[in-house]
mmCIF file of C-alpha atoms in Angstrom:
data_model
loop_
_atom_site.group_PDB
_atom_site.id
_atom_site.type_symbol
_atom_site.label_atom_id
_atom_site.label_comp_id
_atom_site.label_asym_id
_atom_site.label_seq_id
_atom_site.Cartn_x
_atom_site.Cartn_y
_atom_site.Cartn_z
ATOM 1 C CA ILE A 1 -202.377 117.453 -184.471
ATOM 2 C CA LYS A 2 -202.638 114.351 -186.647
ATOM 3 C CA THR A 3 -200.733 112.318 -184.077
ATOM 4 C CA LEU A 4 -203.079 113.451 -181.300
ATOM 5 C CA GLN A 5 -206.060 112.564 -183.459
ATOM 6 C CA LYS A 6 -204.617 109.122 -184.113
ATOM 7 C CA ALA A 7 -203.926 108.627 -180.400
ATOM 8 C CA GLU A 8 -207.501 109.559 -179.491
ATOM 9 C CA SER A 9 -208.928 107.339 -182.221
ATOM 10 C CA LYS A 10 -206.839 104.313 -181.253
ATOM 11 C CA PHE A 11 -206.765 104.602 -177.451
ATOM 12 C CA HIS A 12 -209.813 106.811 -176.722
ATOM 13 C CA VAL A 13 -207.754 109.148 -174.545
ATOM 14 C CA ASP A 14 -208.381 112.888 -174.338
ATOM 15 C CA PRO A 15 -205.713 114.617 -176.478
ATOM 16 C CA TYR A 16 -205.650 117.698 -174.248
ATOM 17 C CA THR A 17 -204.665 115.537 -171.298
ATOM 18 C CA ILE A 18 -201.834 113.998 -173.322
ATOM 19 C CA VAL A 19 -200.557 117.457 -174.222
ATOM 20 C CA ALA A 20 -200.847 118.562 -170.591
ATOM 21 C CA ILE A 21 -198.808 115.607 -169.308
ATOM 22 C CA LEU A 22 -196.021 116.262 -171.813
ATOM 23 C CA GLY A 23 -196.063 119.918 -170.784
ATOM 24 C CA VAL A 24 -195.894 119.192 -167.063
ATOM 25 C CA GLU A 25 -193.240 116.502 -167.447
ATOM 26 C CA THR A 26 -190.665 118.144 -169.714
ATOM 27 C CA ASN A 27 -192.138 121.343 -171.165
ATOM 28 C CA TYR A 28 -192.754 119.415 -174.405
ATOM 29 C CA GLY A 29 -189.258 118.021 -174.626
ATOM 30 C CA ALA A 30 -187.364 121.170 -173.666
ATOM 31 C CA ASN A 31 -186.117 119.590 -170.438
ATOM 32 C CA THR A 32 -185.780 115.809 -170.574
ATOM 33 C CA GLY A 33 -183.085 115.665 -167.897
ATOM 34 C CA SER A 34 -179.344 116.147 -167.613
ATOM 35 C CA TYR A 35 -178.379 113.051 -165.610
ATOM 36 C CA ARG A 36 -176.835 110.049 -167.297
ATOM 37 C CA VAL A 37 -179.542 107.421 -166.782
ATOM 38 C CA LEU A 38 -177.063 104.615 -166.160
ATOM 39 C CA ASP A 39 -175.451 106.619 -163.342
ATOM 40 C CA ALA A 40 -178.760 107.744 -161.840
ATOM 41 C CA LEU A 41 -180.231 104.248 -161.708
ATOM 42 C CA GLY A 42 -176.962 102.686 -160.606
ATOM 43 C CA THR A 43 -176.679 105.099 -157.694
ATOM 44 C CA LEU A 44 -180.285 104.671 -156.560
ATOM 45 C CA ALA A 45 -180.152 100.901 -156.981
ATOM 46 C CA PHE A 46 -177.379 100.458 -154.455
ATOM 47 C CA SER A 47 -177.308 103.517 -152.196
ATOM 48 C CA THR A 48 -180.792 103.767 -150.696
ATOM 49 C CA LYS A 49 -181.527 102.324 -147.250
ATOM 50 C CA ASN A 50 -185.146 101.634 -148.126
ATOM 51 C CA LYS A 51 -185.349 98.015 -149.323
ATOM 52 C CA ASP A 52 -188.451 98.560 -151.457
ATOM 53 C CA ARG A 53 -186.811 101.490 -153.255
ATOM 54 C CA THR A 54 -183.608 99.489 -153.638
ATOM 55 C CA TYR A 55 -185.439 96.601 -155.303
ATOM 56 C CA PHE A 56 -187.444 99.010 -157.458
ATOM 57 C CA PHE A 57 -184.388 100.788 -158.824
ATOM 58 C CA GLN A 58 -182.466 97.564 -159.275
ATOM 59 C CA ASP A 59 -185.317 96.342 -161.452
ATOM 60 C CA GLN A 60 -185.294 99.650 -163.341
ATOM 61 C CA LEU A 61 -181.546 99.357 -163.925
ATOM 62 C CA LYS A 62 -181.975 95.836 -165.267
ATOM 63 C CA ASP A 63 -184.822 96.958 -167.546
ATOM 64 C CA PHE A 64 -182.790 99.922 -168.780
ATOM 65 C CA ILE A 65 -179.929 97.675 -169.846
ATOM 66 C CA ILE A 66 -182.343 95.213 -171.484
ATOM 67 C CA LEU A 67 -184.085 98.066 -173.245
ATOM 68 C CA ALA A 68 -180.863 99.552 -174.548
ATOM 69 C CA GLU A 69 -179.238 96.305 -175.596
ATOM 70 C CA ASN A 70 -182.167 94.264 -176.924
ATOM 71 C CA LYS A 71 -184.422 96.916 -178.374
ATOM 72 C CA LYS A 72 -181.581 99.184 -179.497
ATOM 73 C CA ALA A 73 -183.705 102.141 -178.453
ATOM 74 C CA PHE A 74 -180.748 104.269 -177.372
ATOM 75 C CA ASP A 75 -177.118 104.250 -176.238
ATOM 76 C CA VAL A 76 -176.921 102.833 -172.706
ATOM 77 C CA TYR A 77 -173.855 104.938 -171.916
ATOM 78 C CA LYS A 78 -174.978 108.285 -173.319
ATOM 79 C CA THR A 79 -178.716 108.557 -172.678
ATOM 80 C CA LYS A 80 -179.674 111.278 -170.215
ATOM 81 C CA GLY A 81 -182.826 111.614 -168.151
ATOM 82 C CA SER A 82 -184.104 112.719 -164.763
ATOM 83 C CA TYR A 83 -182.308 112.267 -161.432
ATOM 84 C CA ALA A 84 -184.533 109.190 -160.909
ATOM 85 C CA GLY A 85 -183.776 107.669 -164.310
ATOM 86 C CA ALA A 86 -186.925 108.703 -166.158
ATOM 87 C CA ILE A 87 -186.465 108.864 -169.919
ATOM 88 C CA GLY A 88 -187.644 110.970 -172.831
ATOM 89 C CA ILE A 89 -190.359 113.545 -173.394
ATOM 90 C CA PRO A 90 -192.966 111.702 -171.269
ATOM 91 C CA GLN A 91 -190.399 110.706 -168.603
ATOM 92 C CA PHE A 92 -191.097 106.972 -168.590
ATOM 93 C CA MET A 93 -189.164 104.772 -166.205
ATOM 94 C CA PRO A 94 -187.452 101.866 -168.035
ATOM 95 C CA SER A 95 -190.137 99.353 -166.996
ATOM 96 C CA SER A 96 -192.863 101.636 -168.382
ATOM 97 C CA TYR A 97 -190.772 102.232 -171.508
ATOM 98 C CA ILE A 98 -190.745 98.478 -172.148
ATOM 99 C CA ALA A 99 -194.385 97.919 -171.240
ATOM 100 C CA TYR A 100 -196.154 100.924 -172.775
ATOM 101 C CA SER A 101 -194.018 102.762 -175.333
ATOM 102 C CA ILE A 102 -195.121 102.312 -178.927
ATOM 103 C CA ARG A 103 -193.988 103.684 -182.240
ATOM 104 C CA PHE A 104 -196.112 106.109 -184.236
ATOM 105 C CA LYS A 105 -195.000 104.693 -187.559
ATOM 106 C CA GLN A 106 -195.981 101.130 -188.336
ATOM 107 C CA ASP A 107 -192.524 99.740 -189.024
ATOM 108 C CA ASN A 108 -190.034 97.447 -187.343
ATOM 109 C CA HIS A 109 -188.066 100.151 -185.560
ATOM 110 C CA SER A 110 -188.154 100.514 -181.769
ATOM 111 C CA SER A 111 -190.140 103.352 -180.227
ATOM 112 C CA ASN A 112 -188.147 106.452 -179.336
ATOM 113 C CA LEU A 113 -189.528 108.534 -176.482
ATOM 114 C CA PHE A 114 -187.364 111.469 -177.502
ATOM 115 C CA ASN A 115 -189.582 111.628 -180.600
ATOM 116 C CA LYS A 116 -192.767 113.669 -180.078
ATOM 117 C CA ASP A 117 -194.993 111.393 -182.159
ATOM 118 C CA ASP A 118 -193.857 108.290 -180.279
ATOM 119 C CA ALA A 119 -194.206 110.128 -176.970
ATOM 120 C CA ILE A 120 -197.814 111.096 -177.713
ATOM 121 C CA MET A 121 -198.814 107.578 -178.721
ATOM 122 C CA SER A 122 -197.037 106.053 -175.737
ATOM 123 C CA VAL A 123 -198.731 108.335 -173.181
ATOM 124 C CA ALA A 124 -202.101 107.523 -174.753
ATOM 125 C CA ASN A 125 -201.323 103.809 -174.543
ATOM 126 C CA TYR A 126 -200.212 104.173 -170.917
ATOM 127 C CA LEU A 127 -203.374 105.991 -169.818
ATOM 128 C CA ASN A 128 -205.557 103.558 -171.751
ATOM 129 C CA LYS A 129 -203.926 100.605 -170.004
ATOM 130 C CA HIS A 130 -204.413 102.297 -166.621
ATOM 131 C CA GLY A 131 -208.164 102.659 -166.865
ATOM 132 C CA TRP A 132 -208.855 105.819 -168.862
ATOM 133 C CA VAL A 133 -212.563 106.137 -169.691
ATOM 134 C CA HIS A 134 -213.390 107.931 -172.932
ATOM 135 C CA LYS A 135 -215.071 111.342 -172.494
ATOM 136 C CA GLU A 136 -215.343 110.990 -168.727
ATOM 137 C CA PHE A 137 -214.415 114.043 -166.633
ATOM 138 C CA ILE A 138 -211.162 114.054 -164.661
ATOM 139 C CA GLU A 139 -212.145 116.005 -161.562
ATOM 140 C CA ARG A 140 -214.674 118.639 -160.560
ATOM 141 C CA LYS A 141 -215.673 120.768 -157.611
ATOM 142 C CA LEU A 142 -218.345 119.499 -155.262
ATOM 143 C CA THR A 143 -221.860 120.802 -155.656
ATOM 144 C CA GLN A 144 -223.319 122.566 -152.635
ATOM 145 C CA LYS A 145 -225.429 119.491 -151.881
ATOM 146 C CA GLU A 146 -222.374 117.205 -152.020
ATOM 147 C CA LEU A 147 -220.434 119.587 -149.789
ATOM 148 C CA THR A 148 -223.265 119.673 -147.250
ATOM 149 C CA ASN A 149 -223.520 115.879 -147.224
ATOM 150 C CA LEU A 150 -219.773 115.630 -146.789
ATOM 151 C CA LYS A 151 -219.905 117.762 -143.634
ATOM 152 C CA ASN A 152 -222.623 115.546 -142.208
ATOM 153 C CA LYS A 153 -220.770 112.262 -142.775
ATOM 154 C CA ASN A 154 -217.789 110.805 -140.969
ATOM 155 C CA ASN A 155 -216.923 108.430 -143.787
ATOM 156 C CA ARG A 156 -215.817 110.290 -146.887
ATOM 157 C CA PRO A 157 -216.708 108.611 -150.213
ATOM 158 C CA LYS A 158 -213.667 107.211 -152.025
ATOM 159 C CA ASN A 159 -214.262 109.417 -155.055
ATOM 160 C CA ILE A 160 -213.848 112.607 -153.013
ATOM 161 C CA ILE A 161 -210.366 113.840 -152.163
ATOM 162 C CA GLU A 162 -209.089 116.615 -149.940
ATOM 163 C CA LEU A 163 -206.446 118.905 -151.387
ATOM 164 C CA ASN A 164 -203.964 121.083 -149.558
ATOM 165 C CA GLU A 165 -205.592 123.804 -147.506
ATOM 166 C CA LYS A 166 -205.582 127.309 -148.972
ATOM 167 C CA ASP A 167 -205.952 130.143 -146.472
ATOM 168 C CA GLN A 168 -207.108 127.585 -143.891
ATOM 169 C CA VAL A 169 -210.035 126.547 -146.111
ATOM 170 C CA LYS A 170 -210.223 122.885 -147.037
ATOM 171 C CA GLU A 171 -210.718 122.146 -150.714
ATOM 172 C CA TYR A 172 -212.386 119.009 -152.019
ATOM 173 C CA ARG A 173 -212.776 117.453 -155.454
ATOM 174 C CA VAL A 174 -214.863 114.667 -156.950
ATOM 175 C CA ILE A 175 -212.491 112.505 -158.951
ATOM 176 C CA SER A 176 -213.053 109.907 -161.674
ATOM 177 C CA SER A 177 -211.160 106.876 -162.898
ATOM 178 C CA ASN A 178 -209.360 109.255 -165.289
ATOM 179 C CA PHE A 179 -207.924 111.150 -162.326
ATOM 180 C CA LYS A 180 -206.693 107.828 -160.960
ATOM 181 C CA ALA A 181 -205.177 106.959 -164.356
ATOM 182 C CA ILE A 182 -203.177 110.187 -164.224
ATOM 183 C CA MET A 183 -202.109 109.394 -160.665
ATOM 184 C CA SER A 184 -200.729 106.072 -161.866
ATOM 185 C CA TYR A 185 -198.297 108.255 -163.809
ATOM 186 C CA ASN A 186 -197.412 110.228 -160.674
ATOM 187 C CA PRO A 187 -199.147 109.289 -157.388
ATOM 188 C CA LYS A 188 -199.711 112.823 -156.099
ATOM 189 C CA TYR A 189 -202.988 114.742 -155.979
ATOM 190 C CA ASN A 190 -201.254 117.996 -156.901
ATOM 191 C CA TYR A 191 -199.717 116.398 -159.999
ATOM 192 C CA ALA A 192 -203.057 115.117 -161.267
ATOM 193 C CA MET A 193 -204.674 118.481 -160.479
ATOM 194 C CA ALA A 194 -201.945 120.293 -162.409
ATOM 195 C CA VAL A 195 -202.517 118.048 -165.435
ATOM 196 C CA SER A 196 -206.287 118.475 -165.200
ATOM 197 C CA THR A 197 -206.052 122.260 -164.881
ATOM 198 C CA LEU A 198 -203.584 122.597 -167.751
ATOM 199 C CA SER A 199 -205.642 120.330 -170.024
ATOM 200 C CA ASP A 200 -208.726 122.488 -169.386
ATOM 201 C CA LYS A 201 -206.788 125.638 -170.252
ATOM 202 C CA ILE A 202 -205.402 124.110 -173.448
ATOM 203 C CA ARG A 203 -208.878 122.913 -174.431
ATOM 204 C CA ALA A 204 -210.400 126.342 -173.796
ATOM 205 C CA GLN A 205 -207.663 128.119 -175.748
ATOM 206 C CA THR A 206 -207.999 125.708 -178.671
ATOM 207 C CA GLN A 207 -211.771 126.154 -178.799
ATOM 208 C CA THR A 208 -211.363 129.946 -178.697
ATOM 209 C CA GLN A 209 -208.907 129.817 -181.595
ATOM 210 C CA LYS A 210 -211.286 127.642 -183.607
ATOM 211 C CA SER A 211 -214.103 130.126 -183.004
ATOM 212 C CA ASP A 212 -211.898 133.047 -184.063
ATOM 213 C CA ASP A 213 -210.947 131.216 -187.268
ATOM 214 C CA ARG A 214 -214.549 130.773 -188.378
#
């Protein structure tokens, strides 16, 4: 709790969203991946036919080696992660690890994203750097007026998205810059919706527990 409070104080990021991301990514560190990162990145860097993906993973492989050798963050030969080479509790790619990971303790050691305190601070730093706005909502349902206006217009406003149809009924959401910050983490509407929904549930449960404790 103290780490989440520090993260909110320093980076002005909603702590419930941080907790939700760590839950969605690795179930709070229970599943950080079983693939050797060096093998995963090495395979993707030289086996894909898509040039953009090839260049991306080659850069990630280079950053992983730099990260392991220069920062001494982990063993380059033993570290395991996702099939795509994402590392630690928050599943940062090597480039994000270098750019956004920070250490909870103010000392000279490198950040360790297998450490929960470092993971929390690093996710807060990441979201802050990607445009998180303090106390702004993430997403919400359209009001009846907004829904009516949407049906009457051919050009949909950029802050309104269409989700997957459920029972042939289209579902729309008004999104904020915080939703977009989450999508910078994973560029899928369903991912950001999952994080938003889980953060709301965690917030509601926490508030209920606080009320019961009074």
